[in-house]
PDB file of C-alpha atoms in Angstrom:
ATOM      1  CA  UNK A   1      84.357  61.165-155.952  1.00 68.00           C
ATOM      2  CA  UNK A   2      85.332  59.378-152.807  1.00 76.00           C
ATOM      3  CA  UNK A   3      82.639  58.321-150.400  1.00 81.00           C
ATOM      4  CA  UNK A   4      83.428  59.045-146.834  1.00 85.00           C
ATOM      5  CA  UNK A   5      81.776  57.031-144.146  1.00 89.00           C
ATOM      6  CA  UNK A   6      81.304  58.355-140.681  1.00 89.00           C
ATOM      7  CA  UNK A   7      80.875  55.659-138.120  1.00 89.00           C
ATOM      8  CA  UNK A   8      79.559  56.564-134.732  1.00 88.00           C
ATOM      9  CA  UNK A   9      80.134  53.921-132.100  1.00 92.00           C
ATOM     10  CA  UNK A  10      76.959  52.864-130.345  1.00 93.00           C
ATOM     11  CA  UNK A  11      77.384  51.813-126.749  1.00 93.00           C
ATOM     12  CA  UNK A  12      75.181  49.758-124.462  1.00 93.00           C
ATOM     13  CA  UNK A  13      74.305  53.019-122.657  1.00 94.00           C
ATOM     14  CA  UNK A  14      73.145  54.538-125.958  1.00 94.00           C
ATOM     15  CA  UNK A  15      70.877  51.554-126.566  1.00 95.00           C
ATOM     16  CA  UNK A  16      69.494  51.719-123.022  1.00 96.00           C
ATOM     17  CA  UNK A  17      68.769  55.451-123.353  1.00 96.00           C
ATOM     18  CA  UNK A  18      67.044  54.845-126.699  1.00 96.00           C
ATOM     19  CA  UNK A  19      64.852  52.077-125.242  1.00 97.00           C
ATOM     20  CA  UNK A  20      63.909  54.117-122.189  1.00 97.00           C
ATOM     21  CA  UNK A  21      63.256  57.244-124.248  1.00 97.00           C
ATOM     22  CA  UNK A  22      61.047  55.195-126.595  1.00 97.00           C
ATOM     23  CA  UNK A  23      58.940  54.089-123.616  1.00 97.00           C
ATOM     24  CA  UNK A  24      58.669  57.692-122.362  1.00 97.00           C
ATOM     25  CA  UNK A  25      57.776  58.932-125.865  1.00 97.00           C
ATOM     26  CA  UNK A  26      55.095  56.251-126.211  1.00 97.00           C
ATOM     27  CA  UNK A  27      53.578  57.287-122.883  1.00 97.00           C
ATOM     28  CA  UNK A  28      53.722  60.951-123.945  1.00 95.00           C
ATOM     29  CA  UNK A  29      51.815  60.144-127.139  1.00 95.00           C
ATOM     30  CA  UNK A  30      49.219  58.095-125.256  1.00 95.00           C
ATOM     31  CA  UNK A  31      48.789  60.837-122.663  1.00 93.00           C
ATOM     32  CA  UNK A  32      48.256  63.434-125.406  1.00 92.00           C
ATOM     33  CA  UNK A  33      45.150  61.502-126.450  1.00 91.00           C
ATOM     34  CA  UNK A  34      43.604  61.877-122.987  1.00 89.00           C
ATOM     35  CA  UNK A  35      41.370  64.962-122.825  1.00 88.00           C
ATOM     36  CA  UNK A  36      42.171  67.366-120.014  1.00 84.00           C
ATOM     37  CA  UNK A  37      39.352  69.198-118.210  1.00 80.00           C
ATOM     38  CA  UNK A  38      41.775  72.031-117.410  1.00 80.00           C
ATOM     39  CA  UNK A  39      44.095  73.112-120.235  1.00 79.00           C
ATOM     40  CA  UNK A  40      47.741  72.641-119.358  1.00 78.00           C
ATOM     41  CA  UNK A  41      47.157  70.061-116.631  1.00 87.00           C
ATOM     42  CA  UNK A  42      48.194  66.517-117.415  1.00 89.00           C
ATOM     43  CA  UNK A  43      49.281  63.680-115.152  1.00 92.00           C
ATOM     44  CA  UNK A  44      52.823  63.593-116.554  1.00 92.00           C
ATOM     45  CA  UNK A  45      52.937  59.817-116.793  1.00 95.00           C
ATOM     46  CA  UNK A  46      56.154  59.874-118.830  1.00 95.00           C
ATOM     47  CA  UNK A  47      57.816  61.417-115.790  1.00 95.00           C
ATOM     48  CA  UNK A  48      57.434  58.021-114.119  1.00 96.00           C
ATOM     49  CA  UNK A  49      59.955  56.694-116.623  1.00 97.00           C
ATOM     50  CA  UNK A  50      62.295  59.650-116.068  1.00 97.00           C
ATOM     51  CA  UNK A  51      62.208  59.186-112.288  1.00 96.00           C
ATOM     52  CA  UNK A  52      62.786  55.435-112.584  1.00 96.00           C
ATOM     53  CA  UNK A  53      65.754  56.144-114.835  1.00 96.00           C
ATOM     54  CA  UNK A  54      67.095  58.713-112.387  1.00 95.00           C
ATOM     55  CA  UNK A  55      66.919  56.290-109.482  1.00 93.00           C
ATOM     56  CA  UNK A  56      68.352  53.361-111.403  1.00 94.00           C
ATOM     57  CA  UNK A  57      70.898  54.877-113.798  1.00 95.00           C
ATOM     58  CA  UNK A  58      71.581  58.413-112.586  1.00 93.00           C
ATOM     59  CA  UNK A  59      70.915  62.008-113.510  1.00 94.00           C
ATOM     60  CA  UNK A  60      72.742  62.109-116.837  1.00 95.00           C
ATOM     61  CA  UNK A  61      70.757  59.203-118.277  1.00 96.00           C
ATOM     62  CA  UNK A  62      67.518  60.710-116.941  1.00 97.00           C
ATOM     63  CA  UNK A  63      68.385  64.024-118.601  1.00 97.00           C
ATOM     64  CA  UNK A  64      68.925  62.294-121.954  1.00 97.00           C
ATOM     65  CA  UNK A  65      65.661  60.366-121.674  1.00 98.00           C
ATOM     66  CA  UNK A  66      63.761  63.519-120.715  1.00 97.00           C
ATOM     67  CA  UNK A  67      65.288  65.614-123.505  1.00 97.00           C
ATOM     68  CA  UNK A  68      64.609  62.962-126.129  1.00 97.00           C
ATOM     69  CA  UNK A  69      61.046  62.566-124.843  1.00 97.00           C
ATOM     70  CA  UNK A  70      60.336  66.277-125.147  1.00 97.00           C
ATOM     71  CA  UNK A  71      61.960  66.624-128.559  1.00 97.00           C
ATOM     72  CA  UNK A  72      60.611  63.468-130.208  1.00 97.00           C
ATOM     73  CA  UNK A  73      57.210  63.739-128.515  1.00 95.00           C
ATOM     74  CA  UNK A  74      56.792  67.289-129.801  1.00 95.00           C
ATOM     75  CA  UNK A  75      57.937  66.258-133.260  1.00 96.00           C
ATOM     76  CA  UNK A  76      55.488  63.346-133.383  1.00 96.00           C
ATOM     77  CA  UNK A  77      52.627  65.430-131.992  1.00 94.00           C
ATOM     78  CA  UNK A  78      53.271  68.148-134.560  1.00 93.00           C
ATOM     79  CA  UNK A  79      54.109  70.967-132.174  1.00 92.00           C
ATOM     80  CA  UNK A  80      57.887  71.120-132.480  1.00 93.00           C
ATOM     81  CA  UNK A  81      58.993  74.700-131.678  1.00 93.00           C
ATOM     82  CA  UNK A  82      55.382  75.733-130.981  1.00 93.00           C
ATOM     83  CA  UNK A  83      54.570  77.267-127.581  1.00 91.00           C
ATOM     84  CA  UNK A  84      53.668  73.834-126.180  1.00 90.00           C
ATOM     85  CA  UNK A  85      57.134  72.547-127.022  1.00 94.00           C
ATOM     86  CA  UNK A  86      58.838  75.440-125.236  1.00 95.00           C
ATOM     87  CA  UNK A  87      56.575  75.073-122.204  1.00 93.00           C
ATOM     88  CA  UNK A  88      57.332  71.354-122.058  1.00 94.00           C
ATOM     89  CA  UNK A  89      61.054  71.985-122.464  1.00 96.00           C
ATOM     90  CA  UNK A  90      61.034  74.642-119.731  1.00 96.00           C
ATOM     91  CA  UNK A  91      59.170  72.331-117.380  1.00 96.00           C
ATOM     92  CA  UNK A  92      61.438  69.368-118.096  1.00 96.00           C
ATOM     93  CA  UNK A  93      64.557  71.513-117.682  1.00 97.00           C
ATOM     94  CA  UNK A  94      63.562  72.964-114.318  1.00 97.00           C
ATOM     95  CA  UNK A  95      62.335  69.568-113.146  1.00 96.00           C
ATOM     96  CA  UNK A  96      65.718  68.026-113.997  1.00 96.00           C
ATOM     97  CA  UNK A  97      67.535  70.860-112.247  1.00 96.00           C
ATOM     98  CA  UNK A  98      65.432  70.302-109.128  1.00 96.00           C
ATOM     99  CA  UNK A  99      66.155  66.571-109.279  1.00 95.00           C
ATOM    100  CA  UNK A 100      69.840  67.333-109.774  1.00 93.00           C
ATOM    101  CA  UNK A 101      69.836  69.356-106.570  1.00 94.00           C
ATOM    102  CA  UNK A 102      67.618  66.864-104.734  1.00 92.00           C
ATOM    103  CA  UNK A 103      70.046  64.007-105.341  1.00 83.00           C
ATOM    104  CA  UNK A 104      72.289  65.644-102.738  1.00 86.00           C
ATOM    105  CA  UNK A 105      69.573  65.411-100.078  1.00 87.00           C
ATOM    106  CA  UNK A 106      69.531  62.479 -97.613  1.00 87.00           C
ATOM    107  CA  UNK A 107      68.155  59.474 -99.502  1.00 82.00           C
ATOM    108  CA  UNK A 108      66.380  58.088 -96.432  1.00 83.00           C
ATOM    109  CA  UNK A 109      64.158  61.190 -96.296  1.00 85.00           C
ATOM    110  CA  UNK A 110      63.749  61.750-100.034  1.00 88.00           C
ATOM    111  CA  UNK A 111      62.412  58.683-101.807  1.00 91.00           C
ATOM    112  CA  UNK A 112      60.467  58.311-105.040  1.00 94.00           C
ATOM    113  CA  UNK A 113      57.339  60.081-103.790  1.00 95.00           C
ATOM    114  CA  UNK A 114      59.049  63.192-102.457  1.00 95.00           C
ATOM    115  CA  UNK A 115      61.363  63.346-105.493  1.00 96.00           C
ATOM    116  CA  UNK A 116      58.359  63.052-107.797  1.00 97.00           C
ATOM    117  CA  UNK A 117      56.531  65.854-105.971  1.00 97.00           C
ATOM    118  CA  UNK A 118      59.634  68.079-106.133  1.00 96.00           C
ATOM    119  CA  UNK A 119      59.996  67.302-109.836  1.00 96.00           C
ATOM    120  CA  UNK A 120      56.292  68.046-110.459  1.00 97.00           C
ATOM    121  CA  UNK A 121      56.589  71.421-108.730  1.00 97.00           C
ATOM    122  CA  UNK A 122      59.751  72.111-110.733  1.00 96.00           C
ATOM    123  CA  UNK A 123      57.979  71.157-113.943  1.00 95.00           C
ATOM    124  CA  UNK A 124      54.970  73.371-113.342  1.00 94.00           C
ATOM    125  CA  UNK A 125      57.246  76.140-112.045  1.00 93.00           C
ATOM    126  CA  UNK A 126      59.260  76.097-115.267  1.00 94.00           C
ATOM    127  CA  UNK A 127      56.124  76.182-117.359  1.00 92.00           C
ATOM    128  CA  UNK A 128      54.516  78.999-115.379  1.00 90.00           C
ATOM    129  CA  UNK A 129      57.736  81.032-115.383  1.00 90.00           C
ATOM    130  CA  UNK A 130      57.989  80.787-119.160  1.00 91.00           C
ATOM    131  CA  UNK A 131      54.277  81.438-119.651  1.00 88.00           C
ATOM    132  CA  UNK A 132      54.454  84.511-117.392  1.00 85.00           C
ATOM    133  CA  UNK A 133      57.481  85.852-119.203  1.00 85.00           C
ATOM    134  CA  UNK A 134      56.296  85.084-122.720  1.00 86.00           C
ATOM    135  CA  UNK A 135      52.586  84.381-123.067  1.00 81.00           C
ATOM    136  CA  UNK A 136      50.433  85.684-120.229  1.00 77.00           C
ATOM    137  CA  UNK A 137      50.610  88.622-117.877  1.00 71.00           C
ATOM    138  CA  UNK A 138      51.861  87.651-114.423  1.00 67.00           C
ATOM    139  CA  UNK A 139      48.610  88.665-112.744  1.00 72.00           C
ATOM    140  CA  UNK A 140      46.649  86.135-114.808  1.00 73.00           C
ATOM    141  CA  UNK A 141      48.986  83.358-113.708  1.00 77.00           C
ATOM    142  CA  UNK A 142      48.660  84.193-110.007  1.00 82.00           C
ATOM    143  CA  UNK A 143      45.014  83.156-110.126  1.00 82.00           C
ATOM    144  CA  UNK A 144      45.930  79.842-111.736  1.00 83.00           C
ATOM    145  CA  UNK A 145      48.748  79.081-109.308  1.00 88.00           C
ATOM    146  CA  UNK A 146      46.617  77.195-106.725  1.00 91.00           C
ATOM    147  CA  UNK A 147      45.114  74.967-109.429  1.00 91.00           C
ATOM    148  CA  UNK A 148      48.492  74.133-110.939  1.00 92.00           C
ATOM    149  CA  UNK A 149      50.101  73.642-107.516  1.00 95.00           C
ATOM    150  CA  UNK A 150      47.329  71.258-106.464  1.00 96.00           C
ATOM    151  CA  UNK A 151      47.705  69.318-109.707  1.00 95.00           C
ATOM    152  CA  UNK A 152      51.478  69.112-109.226  1.00 96.00           C
ATOM    153  CA  UNK A 153      51.014  67.832-105.685  1.00 97.00           C
ATOM    154  CA  UNK A 154      48.393  65.250-106.651  1.00 97.00           C
ATOM    155  CA  UNK A 155      50.037  63.959-109.828  1.00 96.00           C
ATOM    156  CA  UNK A 156      53.520  64.138-108.323  1.00 97.00           C
ATOM    157  CA  UNK A 157      52.357  62.020-105.394  1.00 97.00           C
ATOM    158  CA  UNK A 158      50.526  59.498-107.585  1.00 97.00           C
ATOM    159  CA  UNK A 159      53.481  59.168-109.977  1.00 97.00           C
ATOM    160  CA  UNK A 160      55.874  58.800-107.039  1.00 97.00           C
ATOM    161  CA  UNK A 161      53.755  56.023-105.545  1.00 97.00           C
ATOM    162  CA  UNK A 162      53.766  54.266-108.925  1.00 97.00           C
ATOM    163  CA  UNK A 163      57.572  54.552-109.063  1.00 96.00           C
ATOM    164  CA  UNK A 164      57.930  53.246-105.500  1.00 95.00           C
ATOM    165  CA  UNK A 165      55.686  50.261-106.267  1.00 96.00           C
ATOM    166  CA  UNK A 166      57.450  49.491-109.530  1.00 95.00           C
ATOM    167  CA  UNK A 167      60.801  49.548-107.737  1.00 93.00           C
ATOM    168  CA  UNK A 168      59.479  47.324-104.957  1.00 92.00           C
ATOM    169  CA  UNK A 169      57.957  44.908-107.473  1.00 92.00           C
ATOM    170  CA  UNK A 170      61.194  44.611-109.427  1.00 83.00           C
ATOM    171  CA  UNK A 171      62.673  42.837-106.408  1.00 70.00           C
ATOM    172  CA  UNK A 172      66.201  42.465-105.138  1.00 63.00           C
ATOM    173  CA  UNK A 173      67.645  41.595-108.567  1.00 51.00           C
ATOM    174  CA  UNK A 174      67.517  45.170-109.834  1.00 54.00           C
ATOM    175  CA  UNK A 175      70.659  47.295-109.994  1.00 52.00           C
ATOM    176  CA  UNK A 176      71.268  49.454-106.910  1.00 47.00           C
ATOM    177  CA  UNK A 177      69.659  52.876-106.763  1.00 48.00           C
ATOM    178  CA  UNK A 178      72.749  54.895-107.577  1.00 44.00           C
ATOM    179  CA  UNK A 179      70.923  57.898-109.025  1.00 42.00           C
ATOM    180  CA  UNK A 180      70.804  59.791-105.747  1.00 42.00           C
ATOM    181  CA  UNK A 181      74.548  59.451-105.222  1.00 37.00           C
ATOM    182  CA  UNK A 182      75.696  60.434-108.689  1.00 38.00           C
TER     183      UNK A 182
END
């Protein structure tokens, strides 16, 4: 019997995506240990990594990091293919689509904070859309909408401020913010 070996070339981009996804996964695991007073509302700290990646490396890299975070985080937390996984995937998908559209907006008016708020609303919108279609009647979700919208606004703003400060602290030596132009 002949052994066949399949070699997959690993690029510098692959290594960068793996490192960044590992950071996002670690934050996801840490955040899962924080109790939430309102079920379904979390600060989304791993989204800080995704937004930083978007601004520094572009949408495609951010999409990979986000997808790997959702998949590996769910696997490690033991809820792969459970409702929580699908809600997270729906939120991440709509958030990335919103960010994909937002990258065409004028960069001088849409910085890290506004992008983070848009992404947070996209994330919660994706989750609520899936929950309304699959898990809960639409009328039940209408009552929760103000709570989730307020959480998206607050956490989106806080995460955006963190991203803006991290970018400012990294100084002039960082690569240019090409994510909005890609």
